[in-house]
Coordinates of C-alpha atoms in Angstrom, one line a residue:
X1001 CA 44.4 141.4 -100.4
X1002 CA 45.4 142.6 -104.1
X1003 CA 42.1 142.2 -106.3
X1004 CA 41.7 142.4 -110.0
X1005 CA 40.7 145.4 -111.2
X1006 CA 40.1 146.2 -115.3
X1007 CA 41.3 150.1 -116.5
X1008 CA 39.7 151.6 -119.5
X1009 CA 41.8 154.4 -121.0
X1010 CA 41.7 156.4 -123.8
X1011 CA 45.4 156.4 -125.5
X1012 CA 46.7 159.3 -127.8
X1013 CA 45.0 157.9 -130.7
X1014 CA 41.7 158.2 -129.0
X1015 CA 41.2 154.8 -129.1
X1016 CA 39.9 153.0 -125.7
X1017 CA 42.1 150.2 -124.2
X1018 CA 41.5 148.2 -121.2
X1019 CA 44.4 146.7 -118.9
X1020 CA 43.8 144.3 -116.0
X1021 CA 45.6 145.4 -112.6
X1022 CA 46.1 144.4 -109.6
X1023 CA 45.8 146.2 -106.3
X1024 CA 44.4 146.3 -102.8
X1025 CA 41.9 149.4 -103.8
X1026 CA 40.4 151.6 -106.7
X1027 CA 42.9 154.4 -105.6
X1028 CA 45.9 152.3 -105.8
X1029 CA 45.1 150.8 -108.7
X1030 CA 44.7 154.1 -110.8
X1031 CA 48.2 155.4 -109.1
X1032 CA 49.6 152.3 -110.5
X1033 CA 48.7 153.0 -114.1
X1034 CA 49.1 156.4 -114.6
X1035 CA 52.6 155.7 -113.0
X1036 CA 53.7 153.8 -116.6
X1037 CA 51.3 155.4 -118.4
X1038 CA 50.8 159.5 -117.1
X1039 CA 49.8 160.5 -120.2
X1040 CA 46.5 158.1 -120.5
X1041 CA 43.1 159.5 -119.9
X1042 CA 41.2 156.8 -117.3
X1043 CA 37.4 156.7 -118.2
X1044 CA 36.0 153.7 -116.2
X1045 CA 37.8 151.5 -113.6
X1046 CA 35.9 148.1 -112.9
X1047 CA 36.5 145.9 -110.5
X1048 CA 36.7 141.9 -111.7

């Protein structure tokens, strides 16, 4: 079952975004972002 998980990053500027994603566990769902985005620094992961 794919749950909803929320990725704070820190982009190039050094600002800190967040994007929702969804996948079946933490893991996955980090793969999954740095996949379109391998130059993004992950500080938190959350699960919604």
């Amino acid at each position: 079952m794919a749950e909803k998980y929320l990725i704070y990053y820190q982009a190039k500027t050094g600002v800190v975004k967040k994007v929702p994603v969804f996948a079946s566990h933490k893991e996955k769902a980090r793969e999954d972002h740095l996949k379109s985005n391998p130059q993004s620094k992950i500080t938190h992961i959350r699960l919604l």
